[in-house]
mmCIF file of C-alpha atoms in Angstrom:
data_model
loop_
_atom_site.group_PDB
_atom_site.id
_atom_site.type_symbol
_atom_site.label_atom_id
_atom_site.label_comp_id
_atom_site.label_asym_id
_atom_site.label_seq_id
_atom_site.Cartn_x
_atom_site.Cartn_y
_atom_site.Cartn_z
ATOM 1 C CA MET A 1425 26.060 -7.166 -12.755
ATOM 2 C CA ARG A 1426 24.476 -4.200 -11.049
ATOM 3 C CA SER A 1427 26.035 -3.214 -7.747
ATOM 4 C CA LEU A 1428 24.095 -3.791 -4.557
ATOM 5 C CA LYS A 1429 23.916 -1.085 -1.936
ATOM 6 C CA SER A 1430 23.159 -2.220 1.596
ATOM 7 C CA GLY A 1431 22.685 1.203 3.124
ATOM 8 C CA ALA A 1432 20.120 2.165 5.724
ATOM 9 C CA LEU A 1433 16.395 1.946 5.206
ATOM 10 C CA ARG A 1434 14.693 5.336 5.495
ATOM 11 C CA LEU A 1435 11.050 6.069 6.143
ATOM 12 C CA ALA A 1436 9.315 7.998 3.378
ATOM 13 C CA LEU A 1437 7.582 10.650 5.426
ATOM 14 C CA VAL A 1438 8.416 14.333 5.231
ATOM 15 C CA ALA A 1439 8.868 16.551 8.304
ATOM 16 C CA THR A 1440 8.460 15.491 11.868
ATOM 17 C CA LEU A 1441 4.988 14.168 12.468
ATOM 18 C CA ILE A 1442 4.379 16.784 15.038
ATOM 19 C CA PRO A 1443 6.093 19.975 15.308
ATOM 20 C CA ALA A 1444 3.565 22.025 17.226
ATOM 21 C CA GLY A 1445 0.394 20.116 17.363
ATOM 22 C CA ALA A 1446 0.017 17.417 14.795
ATOM 23 C CA LEU A 1447 -0.462 15.013 17.696
ATOM 24 C CA THR A 1448 -3.931 15.438 19.060
ATOM 25 C CA PRO A 1449 -5.213 14.061 22.406
ATOM 26 C CA PRO A 1450 -7.784 11.268 22.331
ATOM 27 C CA GLN A 1451 -10.670 13.631 22.943
ATOM 28 C CA GLY A 1452 -9.852 15.173 19.569
ATOM 29 C CA GLY A 1453 -11.113 12.013 17.886
ATOM 30 C CA ASP A 1454 -14.377 13.678 16.962
ATOM 31 C CA LEU A 1455 -12.430 16.153 14.831
ATOM 32 C CA ILE A 1456 -10.065 13.734 13.104
ATOM 33 C CA ARG A 1457 -12.590 12.204 10.722
ATOM 34 C CA SER A 1458 -13.404 15.574 9.176
ATOM 35 C CA ASP A 1459 -9.684 16.276 8.817
ATOM 36 C CA GLN A 1460 -9.169 13.092 6.804
ATOM 37 C CA TRP A 1461 -9.749 14.828 3.482
ATOM 38 C CA HIS A 1462 -8.480 11.825 1.556
ATOM 39 C CA LEU A 1463 -11.587 9.804 2.489
ATOM 40 C CA PRO A 1464 -14.138 11.818 0.465
ATOM 41 C CA PHE A 1465 -11.482 12.480 -2.181
ATOM 42 C CA LEU A 1466 -11.252 8.724 -2.781
ATOM 43 C CA ARG A 1467 -15.019 8.179 -2.356
ATOM 44 C CA ILE A 1468 -14.404 5.877 0.594
ATOM 45 C CA PRO A 1469 -18.044 5.814 1.803
ATOM 46 C CA GLU A 1470 -19.094 4.486 -1.598
ATOM 47 C CA ALA A 1471 -16.210 2.013 -1.750
ATOM 48 C CA HIS A 1472 -17.067 0.671 1.698
ATOM 49 C CA LEU A 1473 -20.513 -0.321 0.481
ATOM 50 C CA ILE A 1474 -18.682 -2.779 -1.780
ATOM 51 C CA SER A 1475 -15.704 -3.930 0.281
ATOM 52 C CA GLN A 1476 -14.082 -3.171 3.624
ATOM 53 C CA GLY A 1477 -11.171 -5.586 3.439
ATOM 54 C CA ALA A 1478 -12.599 -8.445 5.493
ATOM 55 C CA GLY A 1479 -10.429 -11.554 5.586
ATOM 56 C CA ILE A 1480 -7.255 -9.763 4.431
ATOM 57 C CA VAL A 1481 -3.991 -9.456 6.360
ATOM 58 C CA VAL A 1482 -1.714 -6.500 5.595
ATOM 59 C CA ALA A 1483 1.844 -6.712 6.903
ATOM 60 C CA VAL A 1484 3.348 -3.392 8.011
ATOM 61 C CA PRO A 1485 7.140 -3.575 8.469
ATOM 62 C CA ASP A 1486 7.930 -0.273 10.163
ATOM 63 C CA THR A 1487 8.556 1.232 13.597
ATOM 64 C CA GLY A 1488 5.989 -1.055 15.194
ATOM 65 C CA VAL A 1489 2.281 -0.368 15.686
ATOM 66 C CA ASP A 1490 0.796 0.962 18.912
ATOM 67 C CA PRO A 1491 -2.631 -0.481 19.902
ATOM 68 C CA HIS A 1492 -4.524 2.762 19.301
ATOM 69 C CA PRO A 1493 -8.226 2.723 20.309
ATOM 70 C CA ASP A 1494 -9.184 3.356 16.662
ATOM 71 C CA LEU A 1495 -7.052 0.439 15.444
ATOM 72 C CA ARG A 1496 -6.443 -2.187 18.119
ATOM 73 C CA ASP A 1497 -9.349 -4.476 17.194
ATOM 74 C CA ASN A 1498 -7.602 -5.069 13.858
ATOM 75 C CA LEU A 1499 -4.099 -5.487 15.271
ATOM 76 C CA LEU A 1500 -2.634 -8.994 15.216
ATOM 77 C CA ARG A 1501 0.387 -10.194 17.156
ATOM 78 C CA GLY A 1502 3.432 -9.603 15.000
ATOM 79 C CA THR A 1503 7.134 -9.688 15.716
ATOM 80 C CA ASP A 1504 10.272 -7.646 16.346
ATOM 81 C CA VAL A 1505 13.182 -8.319 14.030
ATOM 82 C CA ILE A 1506 15.446 -5.867 15.879
ATOM 83 C CA SER A 1507 15.934 -5.383 19.591
ATOM 84 C CA GLY A 1508 14.142 -2.756 21.622
ATOM 85 C CA GLY A 1509 10.522 -3.596 20.932
ATOM 86 C CA SER A 1510 7.811 -5.417 22.819
ATOM 87 C CA GLY A 1511 8.428 -8.729 21.074
ATOM 88 C CA ASP A 1512 5.168 -8.788 19.099
ATOM 89 C CA GLY A 1513 5.446 -5.610 17.017
ATOM 90 C CA ARG A 1514 2.736 -3.896 19.051
ATOM 91 C CA GLN A 1515 4.775 -1.001 20.366
ATOM 92 C CA ASP A 1516 5.751 2.215 18.602
ATOM 93 C CA ARG A 1517 7.991 4.952 19.985
ATOM 94 C CA ASP A 1518 8.210 6.826 16.678
ATOM 95 C CA SER A 1519 4.579 7.166 15.409
ATOM 96 C CA HIS A 1520 5.325 6.299 11.781
ATOM 97 C CA GLY A 1521 4.262 2.658 11.897
ATOM 98 C CA THR A 1522 1.068 3.409 13.817
ATOM 99 C CA SER A 1523 0.213 6.143 11.341
ATOM 100 C CA MET A 1524 0.654 3.813 8.365
ATOM 101 C CA ALA A 1525 -1.363 1.039 10.012
ATOM 102 C CA GLY A 1526 -4.169 3.480 10.784
ATOM 103 C CA LEU A 1527 -4.350 4.643 7.181
ATOM 104 C CA ILE A 1528 -4.727 1.034 6.112
ATOM 105 C CA ALA A 1529 -7.104 -0.431 8.678
ATOM 106 C CA ALA A 1530 -8.242 1.947 11.429
ATOM 107 C CA HIS A 1531 -11.841 1.093 12.347
ATOM 108 C CA GLY A 1532 -12.598 4.316 14.193
ATOM 109 C CA ARG A 1533 -15.212 4.540 16.922
ATOM 110 C CA THR A 1534 -18.939 4.972 17.176
ATOM 111 C CA ASN A 1535 -20.722 7.991 15.732
ATOM 112 C CA ASN A 1536 -18.066 8.459 13.028
ATOM 113 C CA GLN A 1537 -15.433 9.454 15.553
ATOM 114 C CA GLY A 1538 -11.740 8.736 15.347
ATOM 115 C CA ALA A 1539 -9.569 7.795 12.396
ATOM 116 C CA LEU A 1540 -10.858 5.569 9.601
ATOM 117 C CA GLY A 1541 -8.680 3.434 7.361
ATOM 118 C CA ILE A 1542 -9.136 2.468 3.738
ATOM 119 C CA ALA A 1543 -9.843 -1.167 4.707
ATOM 120 C CA PRO A 1544 -11.363 -1.030 8.217
ATOM 121 C CA LYS A 1545 -12.087 -4.767 8.370
ATOM 122 C CA ALA A 1546 -8.614 -5.876 7.326
ATOM 123 C CA LYS A 1547 -6.072 -7.062 9.893
ATOM 124 C CA ILE A 1548 -2.651 -5.524 10.475
ATOM 125 C CA LEU A 1549 0.413 -7.722 11.003
ATOM 126 C CA PRO A 1550 2.850 -5.368 12.782
ATOM 127 C CA ILE A 1551 6.582 -5.881 12.351
ATOM 128 C CA PHE A 1552 9.143 -3.784 14.198
ATOM 129 C CA ASP A 1553 12.135 -3.502 11.858
ATOM 130 C CA THR A 1554 12.992 0.201 11.991
ATOM 131 C CA PRO A 1555 14.110 1.967 15.195
ATOM 132 C CA PRO A 1556 12.831 5.435 16.149
ATOM 133 C CA GLY A 1557 14.376 7.958 13.785
ATOM 134 C CA GLY A 1558 13.885 5.819 10.713
ATOM 135 C CA ASN A 1559 17.363 4.334 10.294
ATOM 136 C CA GLY A 1560 16.768 0.672 9.583
ATOM 137 C CA ALA A 1561 18.668 -1.928 7.564
ATOM 138 C CA PRO A 1562 17.714 -3.612 4.275
ATOM 139 C CA ASP A 1563 18.228 -7.069 5.732
ATOM 140 C CA ALA A 1564 15.856 -6.243 8.595
ATOM 141 C CA LEU A 1565 13.234 -5.409 5.986
ATOM 142 C CA ALA A 1566 14.056 -8.690 4.244
ATOM 143 C CA ILE A 1567 13.467 -10.615 7.479
ATOM 144 C CA SER A 1568 10.176 -8.737 7.885
ATOM 145 C CA ILE A 1569 9.041 -9.809 4.423
ATOM 146 C CA GLU A 1570 10.040 -13.396 5.145
ATOM 147 C CA PHE A 1571 7.974 -13.298 8.347
ATOM 148 C CA ALA A 1572 4.991 -11.834 6.474
ATOM 149 C CA ILE A 1573 5.186 -14.647 3.921
ATOM 150 C CA ALA A 1574 5.335 -17.273 6.662
ATOM 151 C CA ARG A 1575 2.309 -15.735 8.403
ATOM 152 C CA GLY A 1576 0.189 -15.723 5.250
ATOM 153 C CA ALA A 1577 -0.028 -11.981 4.619
ATOM 154 C CA ASN A 1578 -2.023 -10.958 1.544
ATOM 155 C CA VAL A 1579 -0.478 -7.489 1.179
ATOM 156 C CA ILE A 1580 2.844 -6.001 2.337
ATOM 157 C CA SER A 1581 3.010 -2.215 2.742
ATOM 158 C CA ILE A 1582 6.535 -0.748 2.665
ATOM 159 C CA SER A 1583 6.528 2.982 3.436
ATOM 160 C CA ALA A 1584 10.283 3.337 3.100
ATOM 161 C CA VAL A 1585 13.185 3.372 0.678
ATOM 162 C CA ALA A 1586 16.377 1.402 1.165
ATOM 163 C CA GLY A 1587 19.513 0.053 -0.394
ATOM 164 C CA ALA A 1588 19.095 -3.261 -2.178
ATOM 165 C CA SER A 1589 20.780 -6.114 -0.360
ATOM 166 C CA VAL A 1590 20.850 -9.598 -1.870
ATOM 167 C CA ARG A 1591 18.620 -10.941 0.899
ATOM 168 C CA LEU A 1592 16.068 -8.161 0.405
ATOM 169 C CA GLN A 1593 15.866 -8.838 -3.313
ATOM 170 C CA GLN A 1594 15.404 -12.536 -2.631
ATOM 171 C CA ALA A 1595 12.667 -11.792 -0.081
ATOM 172 C CA LEU A 1596 10.782 -9.639 -2.562
ATOM 173 C CA ARG A 1597 10.944 -12.382 -5.176
ATOM 174 C CA ALA A 1598 9.699 -14.862 -2.585
ATOM 175 C CA ALA A 1599 6.748 -12.556 -1.841
ATOM 176 C CA HIS A 1600 5.936 -12.464 -5.553
ATOM 177 C CA ASP A 1601 6.083 -16.241 -5.729
ATOM 178 C CA ALA A 1602 3.774 -16.416 -2.704
ATOM 179 C CA ASN A 1603 1.124 -14.338 -4.519
ATOM 180 C CA ILE A 1604 1.456 -11.356 -2.167
ATOM 181 C CA VAL A 1605 0.759 -7.798 -3.315
ATOM 182 C CA VAL A 1606 3.786 -5.660 -2.408
ATOM 183 C CA VAL A 1607 3.370 -1.883 -2.315
ATOM 184 C CA ALA A 1608 6.277 0.523 -1.761
ATOM 185 C CA ALA A 1609 6.891 4.264 -1.535
ATOM 186 C CA ALA A 1610 8.491 5.965 -4.518
ATOM 187 C CA GLY A 1611 10.358 8.359 -2.214
ATOM 188 C CA ASN A 1612 10.359 12.031 -1.276
ATOM 189 C CA TRP A 1613 12.170 15.037 -2.664
ATOM 190 C CA PRO A 1614 14.481 15.971 -1.052
ATOM 191 C CA PRO A 1615 16.586 13.953 -0.347
ATOM 192 C CA ASP A 1616 15.441 11.505 -3.035
ATOM 193 C CA THR A 1617 15.905 12.527 -6.642
ATOM 194 C CA GLY A 1618 14.350 9.445 -8.236
ATOM 195 C CA VAL A 1619 12.262 6.430 -7.374
ATOM 196 C CA GLY A 1620 13.978 4.387 -4.682
ATOM 197 C CA PHE A 1621 14.297 0.694 -3.917
ATOM 198 C CA PRO A 1622 12.257 -1.480 -3.321
ATOM 199 C CA ALA A 1623 9.704 0.493 -5.374
ATOM 200 C CA THR A 1624 11.979 0.010 -8.390
ATOM 201 C CA GLU A 1625 11.878 -3.768 -8.071
ATOM 202 C CA GLU A 1626 9.909 -5.610 -10.727
ATOM 203 C CA GLY A 1627 6.424 -6.548 -9.570
ATOM 204 C CA VAL A 1628 6.327 -4.028 -6.713
ATOM 205 C CA ILE A 1629 3.642 -1.335 -6.972
ATOM 206 C CA ALA A 1630 5.530 1.994 -6.835
ATOM 207 C CA VAL A 1631 3.438 4.766 -5.270
ATOM 208 C CA GLY A 1632 3.759 8.509 -5.743
ATOM 209 C CA GLY A 1633 1.646 11.276 -4.258
ATOM 210 C CA VAL A 1634 -0.881 13.998 -5.022
ATOM 211 C CA ASP A 1635 -2.060 16.978 -3.003
ATOM 212 C CA ARG A 1636 -5.553 18.060 -1.937
ATOM 213 C CA SER A 1637 -6.349 19.300 -5.430
ATOM 214 C CA GLY A 1638 -5.337 16.002 -7.015
ATOM 215 C CA GLN A 1639 -2.212 17.512 -8.550
ATOM 216 C CA HIS A 1640 1.302 16.131 -8.291
ATOM 217 C CA ALA A 1641 2.615 16.634 -4.760
ATOM 218 C CA ALA A 1642 5.862 18.602 -4.775
ATOM 219 C CA VAL A 1643 7.351 16.169 -2.261
ATOM 220 C CA SER A 1644 6.794 13.113 -4.471
ATOM 221 C CA VAL A 1645 9.684 12.015 -6.682
ATOM 222 C CA THR A 1646 9.058 11.232 -10.323
ATOM 223 C CA GLY A 1647 10.342 8.516 -12.608
ATOM 224 C CA PRO A 1648 9.424 5.798 -15.109
ATOM 225 C CA GLU A 1649 8.836 3.308 -12.289
ATOM 226 C CA VAL A 1650 5.880 5.177 -10.723
ATOM 227 C CA ASP A 1651 2.755 3.044 -11.119
ATOM 228 C CA VAL A 1652 -0.020 4.956 -9.345
ATOM 229 C CA VAL A 1653 -0.468 7.945 -7.054
ATOM 230 C CA ALA A 1654 -2.604 8.618 -3.986
ATOM 231 C CA PRO A 1655 -3.107 11.427 -1.437
ATOM 232 C CA ALA A 1656 0.180 12.332 0.255
ATOM 233 C CA VAL A 1657 -0.212 15.821 1.759
ATOM 234 C CA ASP A 1658 -1.573 16.675 5.238
ATOM 235 C CA ILE A 1659 -2.754 13.128 5.878
ATOM 236 C CA TYR A 1660 -4.282 12.536 9.315
ATOM 237 C CA SER A 1661 -4.024 9.170 11.021
ATOM 238 C CA THR A 1662 -3.412 7.382 14.317
ATOM 239 C CA SER A 1663 -0.303 7.715 16.476
ATOM 240 C CA TYR A 1664 1.125 6.238 19.677
ATOM 241 C CA GLY A 1665 -0.471 6.790 23.072
ATOM 242 C CA GLY A 1666 -3.972 7.095 21.650
ATOM 243 C CA LYS A 1667 -3.036 10.312 19.875
ATOM 244 C CA TYR A 1668 -3.265 11.364 16.228
ATOM 245 C CA SER A 1669 -0.765 12.504 13.627
ATOM 246 C CA LYS A 1670 -0.517 14.525 10.448
ATOM 247 C CA GLY A 1671 2.103 13.682 7.869
ATOM 248 C CA THR A 1672 3.151 14.449 4.325
ATOM 249 C CA GLY A 1673 5.009 12.064 2.045
ATOM 250 C CA THR A 1674 4.781 9.020 -0.152
ATOM 251 C CA SER A 1675 4.676 6.902 3.015
ATOM 252 C CA SER A 1676 1.057 7.926 3.489
ATOM 253 C CA ALA A 1677 0.193 7.395 -0.174
ATOM 254 C CA THR A 1678 1.704 3.903 0.000
ATOM 255 C CA ALA A 1679 -0.382 2.904 3.020
ATOM 256 C CA ILE A 1680 -3.497 4.174 1.254
ATOM 257 C CA VAL A 1681 -2.729 2.076 -1.837
ATOM 258 C CA ALA A 1682 -2.026 -0.944 0.376
ATOM 259 C CA GLY A 1683 -5.500 -0.438 1.854
ATOM 260 C CA ALA A 1684 -6.917 -0.283 -1.665
ATOM 261 C CA ALA A 1685 -5.210 -3.577 -2.507
ATOM 262 C CA ALA A 1686 -6.807 -5.076 0.610
ATOM 263 C CA LEU A 1687 -10.253 -3.995 -0.584
ATOM 264 C CA ILE A 1688 -9.683 -5.628 -3.966
ATOM 265 C CA ARG A 1689 -8.278 -8.848 -2.502
ATOM 266 C CA SER A 1690 -11.280 -9.101 -0.196
ATOM 267 C CA LYS A 1691 -13.768 -8.464 -3.001
ATOM 268 C CA TYR A 1692 -12.030 -10.749 -5.511
ATOM 269 C CA PRO A 1693 -10.189 -13.424 -3.489
ATOM 270 C CA TYR A 1694 -9.393 -15.507 -6.576
ATOM 271 C CA LEU A 1695 -7.452 -12.787 -8.394
ATOM 272 C CA PRO A 1696 -3.661 -13.302 -8.453
ATOM 273 C CA ALA A 1697 -1.516 -10.526 -7.023
ATOM 274 C CA GLN A 1698 -0.477 -9.283 -10.462
ATOM 275 C CA GLU A 1699 -4.139 -8.946 -11.447
ATOM 276 C CA VAL A 1700 -4.814 -6.912 -8.296
ATOM 277 C CA ALA A 1701 -2.028 -4.548 -9.339
ATOM 278 C CA HIS A 1702 -3.408 -4.492 -12.882
ATOM 279 C CA ARG A 1703 -6.872 -3.616 -11.591
ATOM 280 C CA LEU A 1704 -5.402 -0.639 -9.725
ATOM 281 C CA THR A 1705 -3.478 0.687 -12.732
ATOM 282 C CA ALA A 1706 -6.157 -0.073 -15.331
ATOM 283 C CA THR A 1707 -8.846 1.852 -13.423
ATOM 284 C CA ALA A 1708 -6.674 4.751 -12.242
ATOM 285 C CA ILE A 1709 -7.783 8.265 -13.208
ATOM 286 C CA ASP A 1710 -5.372 9.542 -15.831
ATOM 287 C CA LYS A 1711 -3.586 12.792 -14.978
ATOM 288 C CA GLY A 1712 -1.005 14.866 -16.795
ATOM 289 C CA PRO A 1713 -0.212 13.906 -20.407
ATOM 290 C CA PRO A 1714 -2.491 11.212 -21.843
ATOM 291 C CA GLY A 1715 -1.396 7.763 -20.765
ATOM 292 C CA ARG A 1716 1.258 6.795 -18.264
ATOM 293 C CA ASP A 1717 3.729 9.513 -17.234
ATOM 294 C CA ASP A 1718 6.545 9.923 -14.735
ATOM 295 C CA GLU A 1719 4.621 12.151 -12.306
ATOM 296 C CA TYR A 1720 1.346 10.251 -11.972
ATOM 297 C CA GLY A 1721 2.173 6.816 -13.322
ATOM 298 C CA TYR A 1722 -1.117 5.438 -14.631
ATOM 299 C CA GLY A 1723 -3.028 7.955 -12.531
ATOM 300 C CA VAL A 1724 -4.779 8.535 -9.219
ATOM 301 C CA ILE A 1725 -6.270 5.372 -7.746
ATOM 302 C CA ASP A 1726 -10.044 5.074 -8.166
ATOM 303 C CA LEU A 1727 -11.301 2.652 -5.532
ATOM 304 C CA VAL A 1728 -14.871 2.423 -6.731
ATOM 305 C CA ALA A 1729 -13.783 1.667 -10.297
ATOM 306 C CA ALA A 1730 -11.155 -0.805 -9.073
ATOM 307 C CA LEU A 1731 -13.880 -2.673 -7.193
ATOM 308 C CA THR A 1732 -16.553 -2.624 -9.900
ATOM 309 C CA ALA A 1733 -15.036 -2.224 -13.367
ATOM 310 C CA ASP A 1734 -14.902 -5.025 -15.915
ATOM 311 C CA VAL A 1735 -11.108 -5.338 -16.213
ATOM 312 C CA PRO A 1736 -9.829 -7.996 -18.655
ATOM 313 C CA PRO A 1737 -6.849 -9.986 -17.393
ATOM 314 C CA LEU A 1738 -3.322 -9.015 -18.308
ATOM 315 C CA GLY A 1739 -2.451 -10.002 -21.840
ATOM 316 C CA PHE A 1740 -5.952 -11.281 -22.584
ATOM 317 C CA GLU A 1741 -8.082 -8.206 -22.957
ATOM 318 C CA SER A 1742 -10.617 -10.113 -25.066
ATOM 319 C CA VAL A 1743 -11.060 -12.944 -22.570
ATOM 320 C CA SER A 1744 -14.482 -13.176 -20.941
ATOM 321 C CA ALA A 1745 -16.597 -15.857 -19.302
ATOM 322 C CA PRO A 1746 -17.430 -18.721 -21.717
ATOM 323 C CA ALA A 1747 -20.783 -18.501 -23.471
ATOM 324 C CA ASP A 1748 -21.911 -21.850 -22.047
ATOM 325 C CA ALA A 1749 -21.096 -20.923 -18.453
ATOM 326 C CA GLY A 1750 -24.730 -21.499 -17.530
ATOM 327 C CA PRO A 1751 -27.512 -19.345 -16.151
ATOM 328 C CA THR A 1752 -25.591 -18.445 -12.989
ATOM 329 C CA ALA A 1753 -22.921 -16.547 -14.940
ATOM 330 C CA PRO A 1754 -24.050 -12.888 -15.243
ATOM 331 C CA ALA A 1755 -23.670 -11.106 -18.543
ATOM 332 C CA ASP A 1756 -21.679 -8.261 -17.077
ATOM 333 C CA ALA A 1757 -20.191 -6.873 -13.898
ATOM 334 C CA ARG A 1758 -22.500 -4.317 -12.364
ATOM 335 C CA PRO A 1759 -21.378 -1.675 -9.881
ATOM 336 C CA GLY A 1760 -21.783 -3.067 -6.407
ATOM 337 C CA GLY A 1761 -22.045 -6.665 -7.656
ATOM 338 C CA GLY A 1762 -19.153 -9.101 -7.630
ATOM 339 C CA ASP A 1763 -20.396 -12.326 -9.264
ATOM 340 C CA GLY A 1764 -19.371 -11.438 -12.806
ATOM 341 C CA ALA A 1765 -15.914 -10.356 -11.726
ATOM 342 C CA GLN A 1766 -15.553 -13.498 -9.615
ATOM 343 C CA VAL A 1767 -16.276 -15.609 -12.709
ATOM 344 C CA ARG A 1768 -13.746 -13.611 -14.664
ATOM 345 C CA GLY A 1769 -11.292 -14.095 -11.817
ATOM 346 C CA LEU A 1770 -11.623 -17.864 -12.167
ATOM 347 C CA VAL A 1771 -11.290 -17.597 -15.939
ATOM 348 C CA THR A 1772 -8.187 -15.470 -15.418
ATOM 349 C CA LEU A 1773 -6.635 -18.154 -13.261
ATOM 350 C CA ALA A 1774 -7.389 -20.836 -15.835
ATOM 351 C CA VAL A 1775 -5.960 -18.812 -18.696
ATOM 352 C CA ILE A 1776 -2.834 -17.916 -16.787
ATOM 353 C CA ALA A 1777 -2.268 -21.536 -15.818
ATOM 354 C CA ALA A 1778 -2.888 -22.770 -19.364
ATOM 355 C CA VAL A 1779 -0.335 -20.520 -20.965
ATOM 356 C CA ALA A 1780 2.125 -20.438 -18.054
ATOM 357 C CA ILE A 1781 2.192 -16.683 -17.691
ATOM 358 C CA GLY A 1782 4.766 -15.723 -15.074
ATOM 359 C CA TRP A 1783 5.818 -12.559 -13.428
ATOM 360 C CA ALA A 1784 6.877 -11.202 -16.789
ATOM 361 C CA LEU A 1785 3.265 -9.968 -16.993
ATOM 362 C CA VAL A 1786 3.140 -8.411 -13.562
ATOM 363 C CA ALA A 1787 4.711 -5.128 -14.575
ATOM 364 C CA ARG A 1788 7.103 -3.678 -17.064
ATOM 365 C CA ARG A 1789 10.622 -4.794 -16.349
ATOM 366 C CA ARG A 1790 12.436 -2.208 -14.311
ATOM 367 C CA ARG A 1791 16.056 -1.837 -15.320
ATOM 368 C CA ARG A 1792 18.472 0.381 -13.522
ATOM 369 C CA SER A 1793 22.212 0.711 -13.974
ATOM 370 C CA ASP A 1794 22.879 1.205 -10.285
ATOM 371 C CA ASP A 1795 20.925 1.096 -7.040
ATOM 372 C CA PRO A 1796 20.305 4.358 -5.218
ATOM 373 C CA PRO A 1797 22.947 5.268 -2.643
ATOM 374 C CA PRO A 1798 22.091 4.651 0.979
ATOM 375 C CA ARG A 1799 20.194 7.453 2.691
ATOM 376 C CA ILE A 1800 19.638 7.717 6.410
ATOM 377 C CA SER A 1801 17.922 11.072 6.825
ATOM 378 C CA ARG A 1802 14.158 11.289 7.089
#
């Protein structure tokens, strides 16, 4: 039996969010949008013509989420699982949680001002489980996941690495069983030397990072568990007190991928969680050596392709809509149109149910001889 480490949970963001000026006053909102280089890099304007995440709830277990003017319309009442918060998760004295929430679902302000998230019509379920400084506990994260399940979250974004307690492992399995997409940070070098837990858990989407040029970010750890990568360097987002932040690390990349999952779940509500993950990996832009590799996983996420491509279901690449589906079933999935993919989503569900495909198809089985040691530094 592998040993279980129950060491502290550590946020996966490099450097302090603001040494000399990464926090910007509210009046700087007109400048933030142009600083969010990851938006054009990921073709967000084009993706938002297809989906903006409406109807999706993304749980953010973190340092809490401050009701920033660019975000508060999408902020639900959450909870505190440790003492010292406001009771509903809507307070942040660290900035990390508000930054992650903004990357996922900031709606910005009029005239293209303020921060914009990947899924600006999704809702954020804030959960305060990590005190300022980033030293949380695995069981607090487990309680957060249990709360997210109970509240009907569609996606859980975990921008942290932690030791693997029994309760945390059970909570992750429960999230899988509840058809929730779970996204987690691979970790940052240093102090991480390999992909950390819970990103190593089977069925969790492990996220690494790239820089402005689309190349492997030096801060992002590598390993066979990395599934996809996203922008992770100089990422601007919201912060507490109506301010803004700039951060580098796989935390940011994870929040971006969680936003991408929200777009897909909104566009294709009938797709199971494992098919959402498959759509992200199958449409990713290959980098490095051909095929999957330890730096980029399956590649850089491609939101437009993930929302429009004809992606056969896992294990049934030849499956398509039946020939006698009737005149309302389109012959193919066209960019910007969702009917064909919706039909395939229903077919996917039927096929999976018929052959009793379980989580063995979600992702390759991750095996590790020992869990990473506890780390408490940020």
